[in-house]
Coordinates of C-alpha atoms in Angstrom, one line a residue:
X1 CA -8.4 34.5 -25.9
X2 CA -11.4 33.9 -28.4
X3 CA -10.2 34.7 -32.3
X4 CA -13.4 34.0 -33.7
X5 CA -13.1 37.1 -35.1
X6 CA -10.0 38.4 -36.6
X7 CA -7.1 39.1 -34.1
X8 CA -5.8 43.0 -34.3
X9 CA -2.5 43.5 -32.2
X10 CA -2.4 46.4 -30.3
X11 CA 0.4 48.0 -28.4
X12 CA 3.4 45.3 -27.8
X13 CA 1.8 42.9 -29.6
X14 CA 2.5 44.8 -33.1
X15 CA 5.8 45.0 -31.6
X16 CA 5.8 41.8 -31.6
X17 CA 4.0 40.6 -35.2
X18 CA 6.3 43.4 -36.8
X19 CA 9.7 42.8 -35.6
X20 CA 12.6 41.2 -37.9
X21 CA 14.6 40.5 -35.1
X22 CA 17.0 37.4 -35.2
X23 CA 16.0 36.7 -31.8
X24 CA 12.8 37.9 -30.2
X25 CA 12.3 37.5 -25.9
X26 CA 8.5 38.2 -25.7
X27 CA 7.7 37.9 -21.5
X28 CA 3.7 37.9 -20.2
X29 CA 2.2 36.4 -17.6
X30 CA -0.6 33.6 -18.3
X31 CA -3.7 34.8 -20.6
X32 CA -1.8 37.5 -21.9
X33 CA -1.9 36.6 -25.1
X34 CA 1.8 35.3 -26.1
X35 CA 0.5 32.5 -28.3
X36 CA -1.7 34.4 -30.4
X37 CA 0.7 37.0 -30.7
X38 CA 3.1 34.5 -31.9
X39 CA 0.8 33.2 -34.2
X40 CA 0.0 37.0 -36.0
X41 CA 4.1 37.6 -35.8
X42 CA 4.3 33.8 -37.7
X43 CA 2.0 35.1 -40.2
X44 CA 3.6 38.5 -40.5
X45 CA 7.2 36.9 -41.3
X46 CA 5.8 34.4 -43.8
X47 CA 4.3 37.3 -45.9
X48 CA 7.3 39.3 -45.6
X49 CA 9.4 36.2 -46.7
X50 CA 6.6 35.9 -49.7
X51 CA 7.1 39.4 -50.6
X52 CA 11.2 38.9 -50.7
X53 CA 11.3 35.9 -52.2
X54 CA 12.2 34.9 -55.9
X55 CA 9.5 33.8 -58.4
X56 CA 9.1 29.9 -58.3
X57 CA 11.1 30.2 -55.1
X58 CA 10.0 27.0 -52.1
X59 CA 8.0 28.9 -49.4
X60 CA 9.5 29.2 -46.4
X61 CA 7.4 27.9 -42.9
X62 CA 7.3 27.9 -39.5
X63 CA 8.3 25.7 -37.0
X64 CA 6.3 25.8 -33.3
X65 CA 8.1 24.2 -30.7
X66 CA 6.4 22.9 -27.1
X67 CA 6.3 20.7 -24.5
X68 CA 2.6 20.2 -24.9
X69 CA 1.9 19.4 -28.7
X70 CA -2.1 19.2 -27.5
X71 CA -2.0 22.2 -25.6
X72 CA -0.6 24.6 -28.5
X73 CA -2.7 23.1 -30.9
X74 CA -6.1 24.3 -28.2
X75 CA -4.8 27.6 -29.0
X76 CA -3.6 27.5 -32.6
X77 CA -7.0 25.9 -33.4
X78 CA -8.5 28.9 -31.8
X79 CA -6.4 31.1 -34.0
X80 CA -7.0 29.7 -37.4
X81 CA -8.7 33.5 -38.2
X82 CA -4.9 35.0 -37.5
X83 CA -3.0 32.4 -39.4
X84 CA -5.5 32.1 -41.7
X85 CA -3.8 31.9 -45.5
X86 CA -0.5 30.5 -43.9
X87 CA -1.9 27.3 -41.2
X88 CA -1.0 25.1 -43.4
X89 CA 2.9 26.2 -43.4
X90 CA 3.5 26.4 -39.5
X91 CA 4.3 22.8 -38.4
X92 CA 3.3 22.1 -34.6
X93 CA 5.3 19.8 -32.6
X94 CA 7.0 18.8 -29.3
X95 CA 11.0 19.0 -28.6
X96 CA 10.7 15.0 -28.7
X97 CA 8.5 14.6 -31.9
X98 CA 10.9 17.1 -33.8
X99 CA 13.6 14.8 -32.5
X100 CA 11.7 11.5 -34.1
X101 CA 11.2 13.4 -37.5
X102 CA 14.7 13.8 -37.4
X103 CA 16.0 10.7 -36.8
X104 CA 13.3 9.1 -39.0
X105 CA 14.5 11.3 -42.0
X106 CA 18.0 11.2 -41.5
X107 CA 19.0 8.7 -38.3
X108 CA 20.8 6.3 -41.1
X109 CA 23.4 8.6 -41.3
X110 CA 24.4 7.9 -37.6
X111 CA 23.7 4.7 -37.3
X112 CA 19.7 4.0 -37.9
X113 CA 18.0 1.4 -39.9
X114 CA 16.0 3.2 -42.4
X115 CA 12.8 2.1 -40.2
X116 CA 14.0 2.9 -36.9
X117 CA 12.1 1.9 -34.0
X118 CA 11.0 3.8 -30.7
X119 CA 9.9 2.1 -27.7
X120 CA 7.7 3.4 -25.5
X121 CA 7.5 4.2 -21.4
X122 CA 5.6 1.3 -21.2
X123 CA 7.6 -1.2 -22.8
X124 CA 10.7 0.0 -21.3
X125 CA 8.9 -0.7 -17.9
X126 CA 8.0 -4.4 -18.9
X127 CA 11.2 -5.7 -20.6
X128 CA 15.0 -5.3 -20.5
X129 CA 16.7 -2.7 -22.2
X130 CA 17.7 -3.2 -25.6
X131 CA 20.1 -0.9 -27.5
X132 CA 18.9 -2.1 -30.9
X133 CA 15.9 0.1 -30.0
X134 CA 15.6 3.6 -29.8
X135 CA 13.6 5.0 -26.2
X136 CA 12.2 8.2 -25.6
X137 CA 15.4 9.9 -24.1
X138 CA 17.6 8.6 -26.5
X139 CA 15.7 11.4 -29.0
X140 CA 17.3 14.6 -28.1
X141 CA 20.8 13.7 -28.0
X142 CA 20.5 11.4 -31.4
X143 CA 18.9 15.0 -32.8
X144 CA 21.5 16.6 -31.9
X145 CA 24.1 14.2 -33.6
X146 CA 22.0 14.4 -36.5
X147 CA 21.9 18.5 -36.5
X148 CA 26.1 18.6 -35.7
X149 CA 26.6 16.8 -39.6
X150 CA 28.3 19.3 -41.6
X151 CA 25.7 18.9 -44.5
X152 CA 22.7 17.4 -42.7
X153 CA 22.7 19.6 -39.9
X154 CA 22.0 22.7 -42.2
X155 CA 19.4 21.1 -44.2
X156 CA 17.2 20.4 -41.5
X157 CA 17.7 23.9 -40.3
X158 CA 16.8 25.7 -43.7
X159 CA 13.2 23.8 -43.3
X160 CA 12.4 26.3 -40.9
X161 CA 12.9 30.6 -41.8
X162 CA 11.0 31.3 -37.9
X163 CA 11.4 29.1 -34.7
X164 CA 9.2 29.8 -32.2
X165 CA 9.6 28.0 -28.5
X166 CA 6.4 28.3 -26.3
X167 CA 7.2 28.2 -22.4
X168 CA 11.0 29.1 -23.2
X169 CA 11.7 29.2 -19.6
X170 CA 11.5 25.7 -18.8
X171 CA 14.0 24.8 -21.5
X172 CA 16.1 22.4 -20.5
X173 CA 20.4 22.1 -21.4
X174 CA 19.4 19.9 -24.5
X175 CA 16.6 21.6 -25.6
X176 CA 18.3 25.2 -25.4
X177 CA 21.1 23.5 -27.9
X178 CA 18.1 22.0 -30.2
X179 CA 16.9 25.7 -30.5
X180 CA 20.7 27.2 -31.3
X181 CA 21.3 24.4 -33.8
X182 CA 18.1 25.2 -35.4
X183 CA 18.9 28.5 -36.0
X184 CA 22.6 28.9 -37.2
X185 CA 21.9 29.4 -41.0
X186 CA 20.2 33.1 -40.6
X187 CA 16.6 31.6 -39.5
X188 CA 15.0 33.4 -36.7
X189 CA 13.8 32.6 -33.4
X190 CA 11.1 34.1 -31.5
X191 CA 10.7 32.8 -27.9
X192 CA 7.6 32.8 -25.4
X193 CA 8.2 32.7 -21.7
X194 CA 6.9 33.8 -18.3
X195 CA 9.3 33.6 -15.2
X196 CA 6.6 33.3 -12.6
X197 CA 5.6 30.4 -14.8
X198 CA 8.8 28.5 -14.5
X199 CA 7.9 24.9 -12.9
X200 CA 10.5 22.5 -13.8
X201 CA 13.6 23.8 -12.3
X202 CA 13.1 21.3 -9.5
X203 CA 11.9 18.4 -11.5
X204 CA 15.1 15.6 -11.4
X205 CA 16.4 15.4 -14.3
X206 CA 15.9 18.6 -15.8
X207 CA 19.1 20.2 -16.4
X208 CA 19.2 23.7 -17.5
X209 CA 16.0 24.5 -16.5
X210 CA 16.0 28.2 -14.7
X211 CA 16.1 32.3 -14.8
X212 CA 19.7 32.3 -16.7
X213 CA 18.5 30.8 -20.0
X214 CA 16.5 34.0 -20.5
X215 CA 19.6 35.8 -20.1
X216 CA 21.5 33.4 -21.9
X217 CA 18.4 34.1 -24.8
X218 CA 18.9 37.9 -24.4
X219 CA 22.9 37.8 -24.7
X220 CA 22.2 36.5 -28.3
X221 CA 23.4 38.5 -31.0
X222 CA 20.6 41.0 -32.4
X223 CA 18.2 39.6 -29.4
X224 CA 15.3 42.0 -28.5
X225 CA 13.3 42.1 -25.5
X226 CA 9.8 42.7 -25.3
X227 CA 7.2 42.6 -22.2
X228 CA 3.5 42.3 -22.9
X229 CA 1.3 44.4 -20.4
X230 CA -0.8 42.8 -17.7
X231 CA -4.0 41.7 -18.3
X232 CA -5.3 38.1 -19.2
X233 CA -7.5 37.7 -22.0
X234 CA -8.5 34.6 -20.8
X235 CA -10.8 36.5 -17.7
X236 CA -11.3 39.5 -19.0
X237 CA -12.6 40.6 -15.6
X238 CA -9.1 40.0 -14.2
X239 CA -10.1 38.9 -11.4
X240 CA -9.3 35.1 -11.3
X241 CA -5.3 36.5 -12.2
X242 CA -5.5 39.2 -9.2
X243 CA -6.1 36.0 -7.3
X244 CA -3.5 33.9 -8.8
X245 CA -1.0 36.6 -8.3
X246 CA -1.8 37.3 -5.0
X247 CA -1.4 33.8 -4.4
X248 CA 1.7 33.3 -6.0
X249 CA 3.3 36.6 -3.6
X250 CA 1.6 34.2 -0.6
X251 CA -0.6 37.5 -0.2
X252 CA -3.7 35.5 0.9
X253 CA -5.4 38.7 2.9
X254 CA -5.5 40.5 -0.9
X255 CA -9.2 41.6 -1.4
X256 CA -9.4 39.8 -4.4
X257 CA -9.7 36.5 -2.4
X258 CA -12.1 37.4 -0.5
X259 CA -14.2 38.5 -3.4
X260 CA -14.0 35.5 -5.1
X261 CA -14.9 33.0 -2.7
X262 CA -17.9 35.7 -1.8
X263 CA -19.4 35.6 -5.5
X264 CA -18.5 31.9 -6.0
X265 CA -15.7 32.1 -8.4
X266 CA -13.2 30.8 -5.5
X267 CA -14.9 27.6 -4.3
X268 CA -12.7 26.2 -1.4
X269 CA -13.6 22.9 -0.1
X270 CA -12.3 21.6 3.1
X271 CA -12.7 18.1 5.3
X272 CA -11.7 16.2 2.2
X273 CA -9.8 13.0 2.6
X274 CA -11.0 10.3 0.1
X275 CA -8.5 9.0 -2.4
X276 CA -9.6 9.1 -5.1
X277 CA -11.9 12.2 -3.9
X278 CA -14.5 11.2 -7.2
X279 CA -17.6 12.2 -4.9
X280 CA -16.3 15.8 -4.1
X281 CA -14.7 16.5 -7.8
X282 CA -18.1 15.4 -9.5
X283 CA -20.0 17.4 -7.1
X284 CA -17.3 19.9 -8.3
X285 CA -18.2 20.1 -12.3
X286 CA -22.4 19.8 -11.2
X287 CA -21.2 23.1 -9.5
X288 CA -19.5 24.2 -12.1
X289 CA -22.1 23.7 -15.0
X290 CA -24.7 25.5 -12.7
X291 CA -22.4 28.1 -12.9
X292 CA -22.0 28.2 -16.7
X293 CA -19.1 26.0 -17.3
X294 CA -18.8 23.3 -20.2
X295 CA -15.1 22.5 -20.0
X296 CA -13.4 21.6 -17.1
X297 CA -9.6 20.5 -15.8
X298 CA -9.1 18.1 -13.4
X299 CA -6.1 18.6 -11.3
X300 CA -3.9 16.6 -9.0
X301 CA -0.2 16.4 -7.8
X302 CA 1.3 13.4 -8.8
X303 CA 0.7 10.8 -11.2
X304 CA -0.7 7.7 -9.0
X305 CA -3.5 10.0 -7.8
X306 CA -4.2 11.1 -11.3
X307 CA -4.2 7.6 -12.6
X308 CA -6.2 6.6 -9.6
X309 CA -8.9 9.5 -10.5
X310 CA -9.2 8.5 -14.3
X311 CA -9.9 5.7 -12.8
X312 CA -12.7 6.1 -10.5
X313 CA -14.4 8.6 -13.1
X314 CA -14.5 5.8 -15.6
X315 CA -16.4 3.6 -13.3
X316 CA -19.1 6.9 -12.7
X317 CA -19.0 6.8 -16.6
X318 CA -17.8 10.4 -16.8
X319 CA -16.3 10.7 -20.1
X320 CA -12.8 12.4 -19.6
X321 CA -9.7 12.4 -21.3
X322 CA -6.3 11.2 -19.1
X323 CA -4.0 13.8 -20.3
X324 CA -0.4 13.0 -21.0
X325 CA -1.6 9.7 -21.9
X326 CA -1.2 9.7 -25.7
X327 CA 1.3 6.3 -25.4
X328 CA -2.2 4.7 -24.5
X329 CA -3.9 5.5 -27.6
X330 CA -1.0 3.9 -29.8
X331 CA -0.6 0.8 -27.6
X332 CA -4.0 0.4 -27.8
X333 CA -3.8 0.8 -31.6
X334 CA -1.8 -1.9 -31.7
X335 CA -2.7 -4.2 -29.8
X336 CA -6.3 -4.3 -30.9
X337 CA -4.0 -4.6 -34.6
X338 CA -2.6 -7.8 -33.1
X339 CA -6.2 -8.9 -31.6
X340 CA -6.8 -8.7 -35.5
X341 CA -3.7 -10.7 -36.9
X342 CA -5.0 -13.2 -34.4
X343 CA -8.8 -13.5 -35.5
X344 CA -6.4 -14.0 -39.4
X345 CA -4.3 -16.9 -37.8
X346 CA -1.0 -14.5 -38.7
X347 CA -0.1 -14.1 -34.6
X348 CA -0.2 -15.7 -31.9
X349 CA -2.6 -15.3 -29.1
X350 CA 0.6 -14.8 -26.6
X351 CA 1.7 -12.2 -28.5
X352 CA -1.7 -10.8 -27.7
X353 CA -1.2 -11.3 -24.2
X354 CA 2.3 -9.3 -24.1
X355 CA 0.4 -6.3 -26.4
X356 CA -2.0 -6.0 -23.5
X357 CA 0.1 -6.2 -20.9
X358 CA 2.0 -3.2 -22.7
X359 CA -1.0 -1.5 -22.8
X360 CA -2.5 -1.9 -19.7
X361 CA 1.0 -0.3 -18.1
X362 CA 0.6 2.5 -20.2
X363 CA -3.0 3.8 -18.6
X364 CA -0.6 3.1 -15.5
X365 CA 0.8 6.4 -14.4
X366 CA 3.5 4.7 -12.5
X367 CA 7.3 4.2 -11.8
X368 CA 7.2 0.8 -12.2
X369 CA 5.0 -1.9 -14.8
X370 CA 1.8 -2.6 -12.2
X371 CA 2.2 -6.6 -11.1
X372 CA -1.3 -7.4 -13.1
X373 CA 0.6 -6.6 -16.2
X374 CA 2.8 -9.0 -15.4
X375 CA 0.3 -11.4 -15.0
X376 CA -1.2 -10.5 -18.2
X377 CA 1.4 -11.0 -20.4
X378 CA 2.6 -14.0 -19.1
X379 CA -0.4 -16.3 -19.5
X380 CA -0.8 -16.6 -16.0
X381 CA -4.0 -14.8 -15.0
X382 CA -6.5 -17.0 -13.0
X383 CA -10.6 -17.2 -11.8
X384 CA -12.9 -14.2 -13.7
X385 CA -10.1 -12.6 -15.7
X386 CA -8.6 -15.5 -16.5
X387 CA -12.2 -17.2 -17.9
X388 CA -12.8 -13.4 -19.4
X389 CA -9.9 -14.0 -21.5
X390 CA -10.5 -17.6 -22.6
X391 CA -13.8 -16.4 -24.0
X392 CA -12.3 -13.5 -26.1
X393 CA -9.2 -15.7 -27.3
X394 CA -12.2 -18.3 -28.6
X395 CA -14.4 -15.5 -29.9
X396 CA -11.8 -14.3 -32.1
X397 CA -10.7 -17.1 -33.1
X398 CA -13.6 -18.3 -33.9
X399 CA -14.9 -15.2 -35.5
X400 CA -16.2 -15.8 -39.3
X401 CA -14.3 -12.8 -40.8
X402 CA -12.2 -9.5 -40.3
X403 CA -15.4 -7.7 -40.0
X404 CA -16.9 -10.1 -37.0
X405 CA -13.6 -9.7 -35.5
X406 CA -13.4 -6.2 -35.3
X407 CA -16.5 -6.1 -33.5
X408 CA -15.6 -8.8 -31.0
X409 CA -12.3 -7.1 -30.4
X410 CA -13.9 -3.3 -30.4
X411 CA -15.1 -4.2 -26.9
X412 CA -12.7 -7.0 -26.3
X413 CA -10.5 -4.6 -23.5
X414 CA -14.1 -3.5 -22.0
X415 CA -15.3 -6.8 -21.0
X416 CA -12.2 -7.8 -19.3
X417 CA -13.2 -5.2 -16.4
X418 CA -9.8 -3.6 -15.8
X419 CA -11.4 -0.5 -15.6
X420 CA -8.9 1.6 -17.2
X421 CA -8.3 2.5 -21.0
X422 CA -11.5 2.7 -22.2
X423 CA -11.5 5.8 -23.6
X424 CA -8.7 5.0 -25.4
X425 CA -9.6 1.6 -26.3
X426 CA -12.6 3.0 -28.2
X427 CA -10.7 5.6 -30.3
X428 CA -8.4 2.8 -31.2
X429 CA -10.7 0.8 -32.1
X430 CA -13.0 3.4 -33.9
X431 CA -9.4 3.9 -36.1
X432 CA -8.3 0.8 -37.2
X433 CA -12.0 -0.2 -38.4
X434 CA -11.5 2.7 -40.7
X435 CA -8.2 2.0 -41.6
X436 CA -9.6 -1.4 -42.5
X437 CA -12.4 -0.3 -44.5
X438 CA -10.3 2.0 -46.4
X439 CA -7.6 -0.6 -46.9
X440 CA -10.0 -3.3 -48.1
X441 CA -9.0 -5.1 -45.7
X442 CA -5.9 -5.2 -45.9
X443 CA -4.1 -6.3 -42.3
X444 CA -0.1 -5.3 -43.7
X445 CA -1.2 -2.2 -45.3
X446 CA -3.5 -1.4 -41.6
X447 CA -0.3 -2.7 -39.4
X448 CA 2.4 -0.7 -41.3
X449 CA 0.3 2.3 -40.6
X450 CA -0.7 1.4 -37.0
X451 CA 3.1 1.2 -36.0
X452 CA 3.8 4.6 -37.6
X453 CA 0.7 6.1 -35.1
X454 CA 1.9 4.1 -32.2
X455 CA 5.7 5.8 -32.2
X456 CA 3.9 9.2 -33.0
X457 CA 2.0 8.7 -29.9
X458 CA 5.3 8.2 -28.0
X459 CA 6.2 11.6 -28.5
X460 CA 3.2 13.5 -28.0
X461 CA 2.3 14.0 -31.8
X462 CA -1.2 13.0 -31.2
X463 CA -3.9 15.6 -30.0
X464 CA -6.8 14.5 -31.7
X465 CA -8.4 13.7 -27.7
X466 CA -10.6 15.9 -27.0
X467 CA -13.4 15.7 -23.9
X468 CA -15.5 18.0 -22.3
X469 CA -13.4 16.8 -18.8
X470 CA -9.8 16.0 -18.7
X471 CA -7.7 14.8 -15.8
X472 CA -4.4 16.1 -15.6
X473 CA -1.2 15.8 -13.3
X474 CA -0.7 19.7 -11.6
X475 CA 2.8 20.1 -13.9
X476 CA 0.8 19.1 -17.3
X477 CA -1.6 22.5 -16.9
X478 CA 0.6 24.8 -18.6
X479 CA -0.8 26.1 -22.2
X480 CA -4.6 25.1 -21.2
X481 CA -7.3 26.4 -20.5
X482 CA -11.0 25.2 -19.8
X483 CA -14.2 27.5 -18.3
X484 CA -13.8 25.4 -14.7
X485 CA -11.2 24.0 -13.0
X486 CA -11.2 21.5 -10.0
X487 CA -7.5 21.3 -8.1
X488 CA -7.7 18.2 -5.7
X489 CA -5.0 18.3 -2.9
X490 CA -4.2 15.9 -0.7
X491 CA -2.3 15.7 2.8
X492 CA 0.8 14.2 1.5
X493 CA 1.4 15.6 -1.8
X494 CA 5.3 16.3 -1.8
X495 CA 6.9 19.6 -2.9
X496 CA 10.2 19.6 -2.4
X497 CA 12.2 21.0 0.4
X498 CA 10.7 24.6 0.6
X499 CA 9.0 26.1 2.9
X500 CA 7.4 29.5 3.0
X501 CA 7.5 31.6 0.9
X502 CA 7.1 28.1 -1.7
X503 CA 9.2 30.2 -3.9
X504 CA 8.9 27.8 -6.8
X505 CA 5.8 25.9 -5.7
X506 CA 4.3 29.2 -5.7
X507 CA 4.6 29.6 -8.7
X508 CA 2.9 26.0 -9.5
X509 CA -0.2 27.4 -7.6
X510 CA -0.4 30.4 -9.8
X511 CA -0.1 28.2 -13.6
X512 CA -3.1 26.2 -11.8
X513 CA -5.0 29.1 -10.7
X514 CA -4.9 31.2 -14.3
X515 CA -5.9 28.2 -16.1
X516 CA -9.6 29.0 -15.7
X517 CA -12.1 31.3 -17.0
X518 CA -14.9 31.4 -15.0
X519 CA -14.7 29.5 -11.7
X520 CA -12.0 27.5 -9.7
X521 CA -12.9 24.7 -7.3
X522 CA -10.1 23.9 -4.2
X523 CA -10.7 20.6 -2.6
X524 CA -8.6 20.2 0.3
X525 CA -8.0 17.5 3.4
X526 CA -8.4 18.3 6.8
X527 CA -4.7 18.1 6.9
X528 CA -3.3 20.0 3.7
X529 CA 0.3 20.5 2.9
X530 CA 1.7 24.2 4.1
X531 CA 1.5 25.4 0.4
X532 CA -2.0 25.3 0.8
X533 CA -2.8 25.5 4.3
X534 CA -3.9 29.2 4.1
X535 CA -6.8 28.3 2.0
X536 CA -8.6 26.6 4.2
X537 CA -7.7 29.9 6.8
X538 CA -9.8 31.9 4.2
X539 CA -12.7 29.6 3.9
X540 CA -13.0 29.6 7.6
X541 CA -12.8 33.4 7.1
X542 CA -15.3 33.5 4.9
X543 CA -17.6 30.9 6.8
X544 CA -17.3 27.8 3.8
X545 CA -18.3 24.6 5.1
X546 CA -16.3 21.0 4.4
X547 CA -17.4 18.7 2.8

């Protein structure tokens, strides 16, 4: 939904912005406008809290919760016109960078050093656990020690008068007791979900997640209900969601297929088999800008294939953005910071070696640390890398000052050819060259604020990415959109144990699908998984070619 001009609910959605309930259930399906609704309702409580409250009185805020940090902000950016006055008192952040606030602000009280430490996905892939350290699921339950202290716990929760959860129906066990502990001292909380938007519920390791916590929401005391009509903002012809719905309901004779893929807004490939299908997905966004697009999302199921495709774009030189990836950005950070201590003769060029093996597993969307990083950080790379790293180890050290370093090590990572990271390399490096220059130079002041952006980049704080293209895993769509989308499916993507009617993978297919506002681009094998088999029946339907 644009807000370039100011937003004026209508119907439900003043429902919405002028309710005072203590809990608030607002349902619509994707594009129908539950963000910025939110976002007028946020404004509309802090006002009404401004009008009530005493003279000199602290103003209360707003607290917006997500999985996505980078996808909310998209929209809230987008709806600085509805916040307007108030943006600077709603706070935007995932479950898990609420959880690091917490513990940062008040984790000495269980236990914490006053500095506590995260370690990231990548690190916990390389080395052996260590419970001095704190890792990304230790977060939620240490926030929830920290919210169950008799005077803590309500402290915290005063921060915030309004709560507001995005995607509420993916809400895992811990999560749903995050948003009740948050809001036992009279605060409110308003909640956003869509059922046929519920994706998670067969993701191991997601416990809670299903229909019955938006009963368990409505069984609240004081808890209101309230549906948004149909209709997506996002295409206002509503064509694009006909499709997805149909699609979702495995309806694929509806007439809005067919209509699609006759005007071009359905483009349905078929006949493609190459991993990583670059060719057919740059062929894709060509298409795409013909048609008017300048933003596009990159889909695929599964994180190798999504790390494989960042990949292969980087070598085109199509500048994109990995999505889900923010880890990268603060290993990079610092271990171009420790490229730096080196050049200064304060670290240790092995050190160096173990910060890029770190970081090269985190542009790794794997299980497991890839064997290269291994190789890396032990000293024991041989022939071209090995003599690529020789000559940056001497160029650094041998570098005349901070300055020369900091060019040396600015495209240090690119001449190593690893091929991955770049993007992220660059911002990195682009960032601690200010930091530097604003410092004077400074390397402790630079690190101590390096290692605060690295653990904020665990947690998804960061959004400050942005590219024309990004490249996202199928599960990481929700709460974006872009003009073009380009889904890439492949003959054994794995979902689950369903079979027709794909009840929950269904519903998958229809967060992909409404994510677009002008055209969608299918690109499927000769051999496609069930889920997505009818496709190709329609584009033989309607006479499309393969690839």
């Amino acid at each position: 939904m644009t807000t370039t001009h100011r937003f004026r609910p209508i119907g439900k959605q003043r429902d919405v912005r002028d309710s005072e309930a203590p809990t608030l259930l607002v349902l619509g399906g994707a594009g129908t406008g539950k963000t910025v609704t939110a976002a007028a309702a946020a404004r509309a409580h802090l006002l009404r809290r401004d009008a009530d409250a005493l003279a000199g009185a602290a103003r209360d805020r707003v607290l917006f919760l997500t999985f996505s940090r980078t996808a909310v902000a998209q929209i809230l950016g987008r709806s600085k016109g509805i916040l307007r006055d108030v943006a600077d008192r709603v706070d935007v952040l995932t479950f898990h960078g609420l959880a690091w606030q917490l513990v940062c602000d008040f984790g000495r009280y269980i236990g914490h050093s006053k500095r506590p430490t995260l370690r990231g996905e990548a690190e916990s892939k390389l080395f052996q656990e260590d419970p001095t350290v704190l890792s990304y699921n230790d977060l939620l339950p240490e926030a929830l020690k920290i919210l169950h202290l008799p005077h803590l716990g309500p402290l915290a929760q005063r921060r915030w008068s309004l709560v507001v959860c995005d995607e509420f129906q993916d809400t895992d066990s811990e999560q749903w007791t995050l948003l009740e502990r948050l809001t036992e001292v009279g605060n409110r909380l308003l909640l956003l979900g869509d059922p046929n938007q519920m994706i998670y519920d067969k993701i191991p390791g997601r416990m809670g997640v299903g229909s019955e916590r938006l009963s368990a929401a409505v069984a609240r005391p004081g808890a209101r209900q309230i549906p948004l009509p149909l209709g997506s903002y996002r295409d206002p012809t509503q064509l694009l969601p006909t499709v997805a719905e149909a699609v979702r309901q495995r309806n694929f004779s509806h007439p809005s297929l067919a209509e699609a893929t006759a005007n071009g807004r359905l483009r349905i490939v078929t006949g493609v088999d190459a991993h990583p299908a670059v060719d057919e997905v740059c062929a894709a966004i060509d298409e795409s800008r013909e048609y008017g697009a300048s933003t596009f999302g990159i889909f695929l199921h599964g994180n190798e294939p999504t790390s494989a495709m960042s990949a292969a774009l980087s070598e085109r030189g199509v500048d994109h953005v990995a999505v889900g990836l923010s880890e990268s950005y603060g290993e990079a950070l610092s271990t171009f910071m420790m490229m730096m201590q080196f050049a200064a003769g304060t670290n240790t060029w092995d050190n160096v070696l173990v910060r890029m093996a770190v970081f090269y597993t985190s542009t790794v969307r794997s299980r497991y640390a890839p064997r290269l990083a291994f190789i890396i950080g032990r000293g024991q790379a041989d022939g071209l890398l090995a003599t690529r790293l020789e000559e940056l180890r001497v160029a650094l050290s041998g570098a005349p000052g901070l300055d020369a370093a900091a060019h040396i090590a600015a495209t240090g990572w690119t001449t190593l050819g690893l091929n991955r990271g770049h993007r992220q390399w660059r911002r990195a490096a682009a960032e601690v060259i200010r930091l530097m220059t604003v410092s004077g130079h400074v390397l402790d002041a630079v690190s101590r604020q390096v290692e605060t952006m690295r653990m904020e980049s665990f947690t998804d704080v960061d959004a400050g990415d942005q590219a024309a293209v990004q490249v996202m895993n199928l599960h990481q769509t929700k709460g974006r959109e872009s003009d073009a989308i380009v889904a890439v499916f492949r003959p054994d993507d794995y979902y689950g144990n369903e079979s027709e009617p794909f009840e929950s993978a269904s519903r998958l297919l229809y967060v992909v699908l409404t994510r677009a506002r002008q055209q969608v681009s299918l690109l499927l094998p000769n051999s496609p998984h069930q889920l997505v088999a009818p496709f190709v029946a329609l584009a033989r339907r309607n006479g499309v070619t393969s690839a």
